[in-house]
Short mmCIF file of C-alpha atoms in Angstrom, two decimals:
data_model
loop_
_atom_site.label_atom_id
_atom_site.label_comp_id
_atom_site.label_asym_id
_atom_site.label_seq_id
_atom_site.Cartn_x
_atom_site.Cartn_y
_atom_site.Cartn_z
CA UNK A 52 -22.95 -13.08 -41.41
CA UNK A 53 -24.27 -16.13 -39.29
CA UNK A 54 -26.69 -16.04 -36.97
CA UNK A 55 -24.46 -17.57 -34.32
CA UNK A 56 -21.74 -14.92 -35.17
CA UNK A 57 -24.10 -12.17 -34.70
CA UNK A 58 -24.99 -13.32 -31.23
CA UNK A 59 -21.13 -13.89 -30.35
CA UNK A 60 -20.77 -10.04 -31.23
CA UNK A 61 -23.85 -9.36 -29.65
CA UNK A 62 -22.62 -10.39 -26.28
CA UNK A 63 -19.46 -8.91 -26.47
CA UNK A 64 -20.90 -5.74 -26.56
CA UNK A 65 -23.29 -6.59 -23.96
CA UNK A 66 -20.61 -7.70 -21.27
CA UNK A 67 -18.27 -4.89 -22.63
CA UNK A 68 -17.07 -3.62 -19.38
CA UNK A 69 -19.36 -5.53 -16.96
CA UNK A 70 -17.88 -6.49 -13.36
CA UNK A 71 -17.43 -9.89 -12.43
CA UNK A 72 -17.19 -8.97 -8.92
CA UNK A 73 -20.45 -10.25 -8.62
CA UNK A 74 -20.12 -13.65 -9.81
CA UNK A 75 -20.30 -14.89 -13.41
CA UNK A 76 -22.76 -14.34 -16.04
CA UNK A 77 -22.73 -15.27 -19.85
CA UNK A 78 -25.05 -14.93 -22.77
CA UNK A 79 -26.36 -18.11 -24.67
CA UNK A 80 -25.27 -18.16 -28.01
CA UNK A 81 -26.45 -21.76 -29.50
CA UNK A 82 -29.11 -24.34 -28.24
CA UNK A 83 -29.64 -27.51 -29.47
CA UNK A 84 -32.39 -29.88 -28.07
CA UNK A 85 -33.78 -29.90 -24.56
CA UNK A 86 -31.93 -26.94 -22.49
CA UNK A 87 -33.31 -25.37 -19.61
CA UNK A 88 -31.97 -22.23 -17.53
CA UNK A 89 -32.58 -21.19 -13.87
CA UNK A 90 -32.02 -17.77 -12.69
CA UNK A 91 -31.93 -17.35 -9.00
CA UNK A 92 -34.98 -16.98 -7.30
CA UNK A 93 -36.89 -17.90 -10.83
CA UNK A 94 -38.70 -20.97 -12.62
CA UNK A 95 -36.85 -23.03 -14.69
CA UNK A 96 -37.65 -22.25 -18.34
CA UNK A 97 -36.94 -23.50 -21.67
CA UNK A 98 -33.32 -22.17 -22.88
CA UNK A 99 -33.49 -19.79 -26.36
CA UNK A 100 -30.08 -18.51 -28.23
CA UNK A 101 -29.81 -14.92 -27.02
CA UNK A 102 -30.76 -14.62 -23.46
CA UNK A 103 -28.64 -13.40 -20.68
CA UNK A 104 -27.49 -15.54 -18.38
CA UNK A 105 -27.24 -13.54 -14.82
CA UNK A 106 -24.85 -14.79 -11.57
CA UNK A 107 -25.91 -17.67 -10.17
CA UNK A 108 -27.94 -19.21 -13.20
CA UNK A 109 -28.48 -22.52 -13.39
CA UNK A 110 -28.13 -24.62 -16.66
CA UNK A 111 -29.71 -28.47 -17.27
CA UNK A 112 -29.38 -30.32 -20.63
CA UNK A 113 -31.64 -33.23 -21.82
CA UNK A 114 -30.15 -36.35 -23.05
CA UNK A 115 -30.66 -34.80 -26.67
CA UNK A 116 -29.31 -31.53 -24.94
CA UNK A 117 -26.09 -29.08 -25.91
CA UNK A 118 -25.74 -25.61 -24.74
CA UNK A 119 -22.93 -23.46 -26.19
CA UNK A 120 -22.33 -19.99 -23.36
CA UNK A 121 -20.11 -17.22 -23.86
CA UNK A 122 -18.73 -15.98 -20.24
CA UNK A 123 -18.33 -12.55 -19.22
CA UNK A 124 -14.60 -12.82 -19.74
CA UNK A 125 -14.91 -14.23 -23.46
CA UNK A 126 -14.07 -17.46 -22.47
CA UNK A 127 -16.89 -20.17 -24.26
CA UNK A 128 -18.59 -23.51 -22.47
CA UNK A 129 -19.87 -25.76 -24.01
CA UNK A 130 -22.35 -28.01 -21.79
CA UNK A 131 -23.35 -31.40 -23.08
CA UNK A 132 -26.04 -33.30 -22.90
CA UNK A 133 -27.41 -34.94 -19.44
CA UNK A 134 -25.66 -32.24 -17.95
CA UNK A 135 -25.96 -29.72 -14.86
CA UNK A 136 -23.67 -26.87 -13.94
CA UNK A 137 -24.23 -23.17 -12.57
CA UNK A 138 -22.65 -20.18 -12.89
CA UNK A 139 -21.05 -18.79 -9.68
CA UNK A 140 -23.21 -16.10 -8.11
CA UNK A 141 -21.22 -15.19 -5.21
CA UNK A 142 -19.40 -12.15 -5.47
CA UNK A 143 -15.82 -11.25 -4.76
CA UNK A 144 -14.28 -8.72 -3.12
CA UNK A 145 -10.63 -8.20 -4.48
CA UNK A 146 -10.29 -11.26 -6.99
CA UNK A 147 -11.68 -11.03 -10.40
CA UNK A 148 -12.30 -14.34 -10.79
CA UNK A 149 -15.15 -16.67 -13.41
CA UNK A 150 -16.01 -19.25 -11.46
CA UNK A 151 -18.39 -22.77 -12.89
CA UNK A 152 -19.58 -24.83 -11.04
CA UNK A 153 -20.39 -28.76 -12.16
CA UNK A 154 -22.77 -30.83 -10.61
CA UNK A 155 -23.01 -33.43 -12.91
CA UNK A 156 -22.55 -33.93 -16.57
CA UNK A 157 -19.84 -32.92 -18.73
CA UNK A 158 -18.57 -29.38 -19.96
CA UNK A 159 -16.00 -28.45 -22.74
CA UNK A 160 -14.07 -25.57 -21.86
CA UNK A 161 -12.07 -22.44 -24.37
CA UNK A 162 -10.90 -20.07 -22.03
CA UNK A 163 -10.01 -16.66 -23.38
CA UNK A 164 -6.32 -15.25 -23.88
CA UNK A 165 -7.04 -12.26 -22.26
CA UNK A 166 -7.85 -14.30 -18.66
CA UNK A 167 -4.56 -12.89 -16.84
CA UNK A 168 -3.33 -10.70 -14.48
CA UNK A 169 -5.52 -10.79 -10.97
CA UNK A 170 -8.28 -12.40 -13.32
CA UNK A 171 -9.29 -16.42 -12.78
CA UNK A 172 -10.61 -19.40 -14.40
CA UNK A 173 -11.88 -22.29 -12.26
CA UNK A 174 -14.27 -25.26 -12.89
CA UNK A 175 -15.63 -26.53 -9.46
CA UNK A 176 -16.11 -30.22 -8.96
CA UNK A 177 -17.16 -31.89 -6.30
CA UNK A 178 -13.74 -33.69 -5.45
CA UNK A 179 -11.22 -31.17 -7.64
CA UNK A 180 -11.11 -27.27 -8.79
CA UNK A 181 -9.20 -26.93 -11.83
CA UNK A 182 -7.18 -23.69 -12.59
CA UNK A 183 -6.53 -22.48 -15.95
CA UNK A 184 -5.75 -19.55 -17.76
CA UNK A 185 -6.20 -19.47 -21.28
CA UNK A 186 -6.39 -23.00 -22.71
CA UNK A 187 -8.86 -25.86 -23.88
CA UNK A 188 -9.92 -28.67 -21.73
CA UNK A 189 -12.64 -30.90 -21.02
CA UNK A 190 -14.31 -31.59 -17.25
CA UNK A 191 -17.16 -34.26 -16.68
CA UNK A 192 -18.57 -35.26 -13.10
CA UNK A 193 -20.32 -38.45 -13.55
CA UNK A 194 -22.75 -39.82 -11.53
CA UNK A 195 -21.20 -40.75 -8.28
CA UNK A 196 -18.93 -37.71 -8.44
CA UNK A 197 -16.13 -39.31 -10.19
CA UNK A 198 -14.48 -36.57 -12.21
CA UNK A 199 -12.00 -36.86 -15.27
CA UNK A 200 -10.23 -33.50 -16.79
CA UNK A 201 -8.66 -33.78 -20.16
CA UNK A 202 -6.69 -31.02 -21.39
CA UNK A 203 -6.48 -30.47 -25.09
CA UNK A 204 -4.11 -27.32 -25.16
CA UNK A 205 -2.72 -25.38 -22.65
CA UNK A 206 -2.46 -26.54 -19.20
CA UNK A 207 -5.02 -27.19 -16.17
CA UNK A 208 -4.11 -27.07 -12.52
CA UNK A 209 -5.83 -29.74 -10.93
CA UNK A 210 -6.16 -29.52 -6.40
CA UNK A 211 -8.19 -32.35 -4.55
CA UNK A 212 -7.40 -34.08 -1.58
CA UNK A 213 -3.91 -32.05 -1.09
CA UNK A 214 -3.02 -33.11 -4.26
CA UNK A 215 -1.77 -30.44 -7.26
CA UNK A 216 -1.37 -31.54 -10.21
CA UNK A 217 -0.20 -29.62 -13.70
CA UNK A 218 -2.20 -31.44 -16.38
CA UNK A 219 -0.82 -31.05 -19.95
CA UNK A 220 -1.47 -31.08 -23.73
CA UNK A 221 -3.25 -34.72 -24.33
CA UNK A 222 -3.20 -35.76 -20.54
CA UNK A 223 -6.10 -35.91 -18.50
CA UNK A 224 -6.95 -37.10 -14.92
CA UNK A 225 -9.29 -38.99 -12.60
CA UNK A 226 -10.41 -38.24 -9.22
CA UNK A 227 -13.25 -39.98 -7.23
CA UNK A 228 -13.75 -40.18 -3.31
CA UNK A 229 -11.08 -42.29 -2.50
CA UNK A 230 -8.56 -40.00 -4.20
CA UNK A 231 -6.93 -38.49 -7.47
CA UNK A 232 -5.46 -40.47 -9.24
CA UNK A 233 -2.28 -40.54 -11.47
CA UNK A 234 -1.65 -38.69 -14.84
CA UNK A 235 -2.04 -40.15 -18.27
CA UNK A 236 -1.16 -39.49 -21.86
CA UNK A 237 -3.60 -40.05 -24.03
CA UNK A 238 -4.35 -38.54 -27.75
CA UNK A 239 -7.34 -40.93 -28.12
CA UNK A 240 -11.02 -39.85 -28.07
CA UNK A 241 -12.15 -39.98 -24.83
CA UNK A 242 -15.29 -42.57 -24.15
CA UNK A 243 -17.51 -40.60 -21.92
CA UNK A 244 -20.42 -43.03 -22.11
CA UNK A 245 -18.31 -45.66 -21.42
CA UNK A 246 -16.69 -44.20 -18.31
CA UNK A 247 -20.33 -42.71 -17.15
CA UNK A 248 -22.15 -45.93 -17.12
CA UNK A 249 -19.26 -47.64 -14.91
CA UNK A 250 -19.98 -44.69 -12.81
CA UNK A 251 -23.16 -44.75 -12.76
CA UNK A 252 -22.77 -49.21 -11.57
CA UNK A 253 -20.59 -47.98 -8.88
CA UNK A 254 -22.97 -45.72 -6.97
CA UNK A 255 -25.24 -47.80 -7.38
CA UNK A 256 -23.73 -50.79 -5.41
CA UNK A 257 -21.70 -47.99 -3.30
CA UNK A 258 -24.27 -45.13 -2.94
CA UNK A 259 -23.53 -45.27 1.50
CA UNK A 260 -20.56 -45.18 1.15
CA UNK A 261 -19.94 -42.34 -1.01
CA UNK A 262 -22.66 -40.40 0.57
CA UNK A 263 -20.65 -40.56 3.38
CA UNK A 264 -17.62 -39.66 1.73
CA UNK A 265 -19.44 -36.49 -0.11
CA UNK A 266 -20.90 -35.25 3.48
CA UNK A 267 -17.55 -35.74 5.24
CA UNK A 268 -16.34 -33.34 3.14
CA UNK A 269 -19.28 -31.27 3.59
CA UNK A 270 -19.05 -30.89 7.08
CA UNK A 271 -15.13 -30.20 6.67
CA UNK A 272 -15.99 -26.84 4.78
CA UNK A 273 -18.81 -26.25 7.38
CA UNK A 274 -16.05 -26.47 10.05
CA UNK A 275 -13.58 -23.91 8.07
CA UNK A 276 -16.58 -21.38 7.05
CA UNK A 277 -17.61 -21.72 10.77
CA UNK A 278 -13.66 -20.73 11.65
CA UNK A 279 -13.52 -17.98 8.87
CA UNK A 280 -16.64 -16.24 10.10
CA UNK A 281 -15.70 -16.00 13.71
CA UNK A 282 -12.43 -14.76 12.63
CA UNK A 283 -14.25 -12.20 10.64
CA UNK A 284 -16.19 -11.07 13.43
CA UNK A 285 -12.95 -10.68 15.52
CA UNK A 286 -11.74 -8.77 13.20
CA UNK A 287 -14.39 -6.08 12.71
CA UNK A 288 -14.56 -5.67 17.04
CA UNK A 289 -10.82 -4.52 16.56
CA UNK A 290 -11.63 -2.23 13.84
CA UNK A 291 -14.35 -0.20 15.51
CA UNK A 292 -12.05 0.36 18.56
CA UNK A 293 -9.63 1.67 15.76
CA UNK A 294 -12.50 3.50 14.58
CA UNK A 295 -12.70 5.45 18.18
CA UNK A 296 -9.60 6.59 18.33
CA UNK A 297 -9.43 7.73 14.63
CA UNK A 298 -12.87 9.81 15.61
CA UNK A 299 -10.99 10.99 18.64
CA UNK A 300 -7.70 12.23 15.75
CA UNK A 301 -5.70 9.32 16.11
CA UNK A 302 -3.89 9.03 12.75
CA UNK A 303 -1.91 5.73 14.00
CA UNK A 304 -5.45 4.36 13.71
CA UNK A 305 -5.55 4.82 9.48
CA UNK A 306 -2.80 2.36 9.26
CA UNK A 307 -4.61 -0.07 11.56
CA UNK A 308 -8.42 0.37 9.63
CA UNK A 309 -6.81 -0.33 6.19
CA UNK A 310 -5.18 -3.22 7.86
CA UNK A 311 -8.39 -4.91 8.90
CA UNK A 312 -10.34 -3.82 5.85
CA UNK A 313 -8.03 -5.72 3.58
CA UNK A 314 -8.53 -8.78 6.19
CA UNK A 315 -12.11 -8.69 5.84
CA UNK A 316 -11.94 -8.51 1.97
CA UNK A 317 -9.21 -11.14 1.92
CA UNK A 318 -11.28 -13.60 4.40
CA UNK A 319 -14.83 -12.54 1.99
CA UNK A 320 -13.04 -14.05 -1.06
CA UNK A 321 -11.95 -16.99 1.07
CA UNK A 322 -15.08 -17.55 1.93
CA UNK A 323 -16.24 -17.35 -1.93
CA UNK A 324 -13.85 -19.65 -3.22
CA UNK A 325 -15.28 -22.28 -0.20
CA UNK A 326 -19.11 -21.48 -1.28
CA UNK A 327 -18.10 -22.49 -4.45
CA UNK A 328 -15.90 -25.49 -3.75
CA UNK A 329 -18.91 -26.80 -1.23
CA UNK A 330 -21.62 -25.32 -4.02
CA UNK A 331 -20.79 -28.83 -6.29
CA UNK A 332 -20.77 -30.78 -3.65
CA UNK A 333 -24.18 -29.77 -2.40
CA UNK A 334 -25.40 -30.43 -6.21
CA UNK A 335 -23.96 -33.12 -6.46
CA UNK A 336 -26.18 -34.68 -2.91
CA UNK A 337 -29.32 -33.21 -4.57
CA UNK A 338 -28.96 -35.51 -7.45
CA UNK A 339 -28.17 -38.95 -5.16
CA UNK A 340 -30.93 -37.52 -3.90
CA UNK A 341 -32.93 -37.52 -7.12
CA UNK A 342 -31.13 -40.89 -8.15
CA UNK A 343 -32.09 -42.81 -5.26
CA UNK A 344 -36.16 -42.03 -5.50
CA UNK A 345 -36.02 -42.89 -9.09
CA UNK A 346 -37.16 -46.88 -8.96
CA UNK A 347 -35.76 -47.14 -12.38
CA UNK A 348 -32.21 -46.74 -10.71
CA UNK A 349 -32.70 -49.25 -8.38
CA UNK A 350 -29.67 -47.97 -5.78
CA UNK A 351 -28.57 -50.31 -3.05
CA UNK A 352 -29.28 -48.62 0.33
CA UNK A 353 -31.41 -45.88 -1.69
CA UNK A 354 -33.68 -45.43 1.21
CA UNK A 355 -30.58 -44.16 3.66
CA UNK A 356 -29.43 -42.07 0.69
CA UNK A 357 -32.60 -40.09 0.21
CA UNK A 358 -32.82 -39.57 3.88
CA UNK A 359 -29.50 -38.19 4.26
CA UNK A 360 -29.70 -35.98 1.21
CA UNK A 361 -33.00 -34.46 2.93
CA UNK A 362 -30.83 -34.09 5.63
CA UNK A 363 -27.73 -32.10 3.62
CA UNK A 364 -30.24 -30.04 2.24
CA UNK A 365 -31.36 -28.49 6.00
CA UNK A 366 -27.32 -28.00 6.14
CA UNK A 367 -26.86 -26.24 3.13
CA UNK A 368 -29.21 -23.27 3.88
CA UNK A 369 -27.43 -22.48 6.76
CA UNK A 370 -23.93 -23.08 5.26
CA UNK A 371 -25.40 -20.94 2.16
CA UNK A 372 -26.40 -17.91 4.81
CA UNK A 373 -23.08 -18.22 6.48
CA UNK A 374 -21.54 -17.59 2.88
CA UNK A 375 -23.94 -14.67 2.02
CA UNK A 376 -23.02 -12.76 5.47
CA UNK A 377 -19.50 -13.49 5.04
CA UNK A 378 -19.10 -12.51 1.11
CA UNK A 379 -21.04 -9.28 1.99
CA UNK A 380 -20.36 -7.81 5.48
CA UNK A 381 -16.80 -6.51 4.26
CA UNK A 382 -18.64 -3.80 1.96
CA UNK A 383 -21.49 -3.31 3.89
CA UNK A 384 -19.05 -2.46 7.12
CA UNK A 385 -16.88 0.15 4.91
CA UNK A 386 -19.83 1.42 4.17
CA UNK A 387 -20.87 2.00 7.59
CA UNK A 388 -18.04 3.40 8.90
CA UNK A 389 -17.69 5.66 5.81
CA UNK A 390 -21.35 7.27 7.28
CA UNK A 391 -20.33 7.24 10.59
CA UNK A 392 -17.27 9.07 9.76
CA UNK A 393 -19.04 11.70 7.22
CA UNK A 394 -21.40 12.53 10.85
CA UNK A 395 -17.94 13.42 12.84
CA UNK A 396 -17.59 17.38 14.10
CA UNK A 397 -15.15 19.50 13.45
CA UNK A 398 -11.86 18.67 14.55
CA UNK A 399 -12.19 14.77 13.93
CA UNK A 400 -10.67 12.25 11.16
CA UNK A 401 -12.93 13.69 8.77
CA UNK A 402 -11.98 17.16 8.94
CA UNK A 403 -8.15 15.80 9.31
CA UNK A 404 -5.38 16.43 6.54
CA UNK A 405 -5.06 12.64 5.11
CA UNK A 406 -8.22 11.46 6.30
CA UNK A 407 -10.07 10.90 2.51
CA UNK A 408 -11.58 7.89 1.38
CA UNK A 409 -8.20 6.75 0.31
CA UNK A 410 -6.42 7.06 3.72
CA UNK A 411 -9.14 4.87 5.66
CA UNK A 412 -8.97 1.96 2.57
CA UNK A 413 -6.17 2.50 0.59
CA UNK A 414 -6.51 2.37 -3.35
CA UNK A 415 -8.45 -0.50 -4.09
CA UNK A 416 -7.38 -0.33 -7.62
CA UNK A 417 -3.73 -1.51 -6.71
CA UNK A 418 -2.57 -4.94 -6.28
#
């Protein structure tokens, strides 16, 4: 038996059972030349065959570099070289969802059979999110955020710029920051290199302009996390009056309580699914960023670039706080209220016929 087969049943049994409520982690199974991995809060460090790879981890290839993952779900990725992605570490509530996120490079997807039922698969980008369930495809963001998807078999759901498209067997796609574009047939080889280095020309001769295209859009998920989270908070201030009168052995108020409580988890995952959409595009700044301090580059208007990517950087720590308090306060406020209810005297909800666990949440094991 092959070493590489050993580690594929290796991490099968390792993610046997393992929750992707909390984002999406893998397990490495081949490297081949320069890989590096980044867990959060951690160094970056030299990739081997055989580590875990935890929510939230970063990947980078070299331009020698291929990585091949297996996902939680037993879907494979394989990310080649000059690449960098990360594995979605925000957590869901409801959805059971694996979630990859692209910043720049170019990643071959096999997603597994068994992906169905409430399960996801989606590859961010920073103009499209492709939807799949099982099939093979290819996604690469090239250097001014240009994306193409290929699909190979199956089929790929494609949404950018209120645009869905249904990308088939030998089609594939383009998008960019003035738009997606139309859908081809093709059975040739793709020419990545090709396609990167016109890419690469077009930021950069364009880089203001598509900086200002990438923070537009920036700022228009900053506006809709903004709206989420105060609708969040609304939410819970109607809830703890509900809260009183179920305390005071009000059982209209059950009805109400599970009402908001599958608001809140509903708005949490919303607010995941945006993390993750504005996730790429933040990456995706960080290396204009990188691109336009690199003399070797030589980027028209590289100054303005790098001083507005220092500036997107101040904005994503407080959009990435927003998305931490939003993905978690659902829990932690069940969790609050369970306590609160479990100190009640005699005579109150929690002493009521119907008042369990299940009456104030419902089963969170149905659909």
């Amino acid at each position: 038996m092959s070493i590489r087969i050993i580690v594929s049943l290796m991490a099968l049994l390792l993610f046997a059972g393992y929750a992707t409520a909390d984002g999406t982690g893998g397990h490495l199974i081949e490297v081949n030349g320069k890989v590096w991995i980044q867990a959060p809060g951690a160094d970056k460090k030299i990739a081997r065959a055989g580590i875990t790879l935890v929510p939230g981890t970063k990947i980078l290839t070299g331009s020698d570099g291929k990585a091949e993952v297996s996902l939680t779900d037993g879907s494979i990725i394989v990310v080649q070289q000059n690449s960098s992605m990360v594995l979605s570490g925000i957590k869901r509530q409801k959805k059971k969802k694996t979630s990859i996120l692209i910043f720049f490079g170019r990643i071959w997807n096999k997603v597994s059979k068994a992906v169905g039922g409430r399960a996801g698969y989606e590859v961010n980008t920073p103009i499209v999110v492709c939807g799949v369930r099982g099939t093979e495809f290819e996604t690469a963001v090239a250097d001014d955020g240009s994306v193409r998807v290929k699909v190979n078999q199956g089929t790929v759901n494609v949404q950018g710029d209120g645009k869905d498209e249904t990308i088939k067997k030998d089609q594939e796609i383009d998008a960019d920051t003035d738009g997606v574009g139309k859908i081809r047939s093709t059975k040739e080889k793709a020419d990545w290199e090709m396609w990167q280095n016109q890419k690469r020309e077009r930021l950069k001769t364009q880089g203001r302009s598509i900086m200002d295209n990438v923070k537009s859009r920036i700022m228009v998920r900053k506006e809709r996390l903004e709206a989420l989270r105060a609708r969040q908070k609304d939410i819970e201030k109607k809830r703890e009056l509900a809260m009183k009168r179920a305390k005071e052995g009000d059982q209209s108020a059950i009805d109400e309580i599970r009402r908001y409580n599958e608001e809140l988890l509903a708005i949490a995952d919303e607010i995941a699914d945006l993390g993750d959409a504005a996730g790429c595009q933040f990456g995706l700044v960080d290396h204009f960023g990188d691109l336009a301090t690199d003399p070797r580059f030589q980027m028209i208007d590289g100054k303005y670039v790098e001083a507005e990517a220092a500036s997107m950087r101040r904005i994503k720590a407080m959009f990435d706080q927003m998305v931490q308090e939003g993905t978690d306060i659902s829990l932690e406020a069940m969790e609050k209220m369970l306590d609160e209810m479990s100190d009640g005297q005699r005579g109150s909800l929690k002493f009521q016929k119907g008042s369990s666990k299940d009456d104030l949440f419902g089963d969170q094991k149905k659909e």
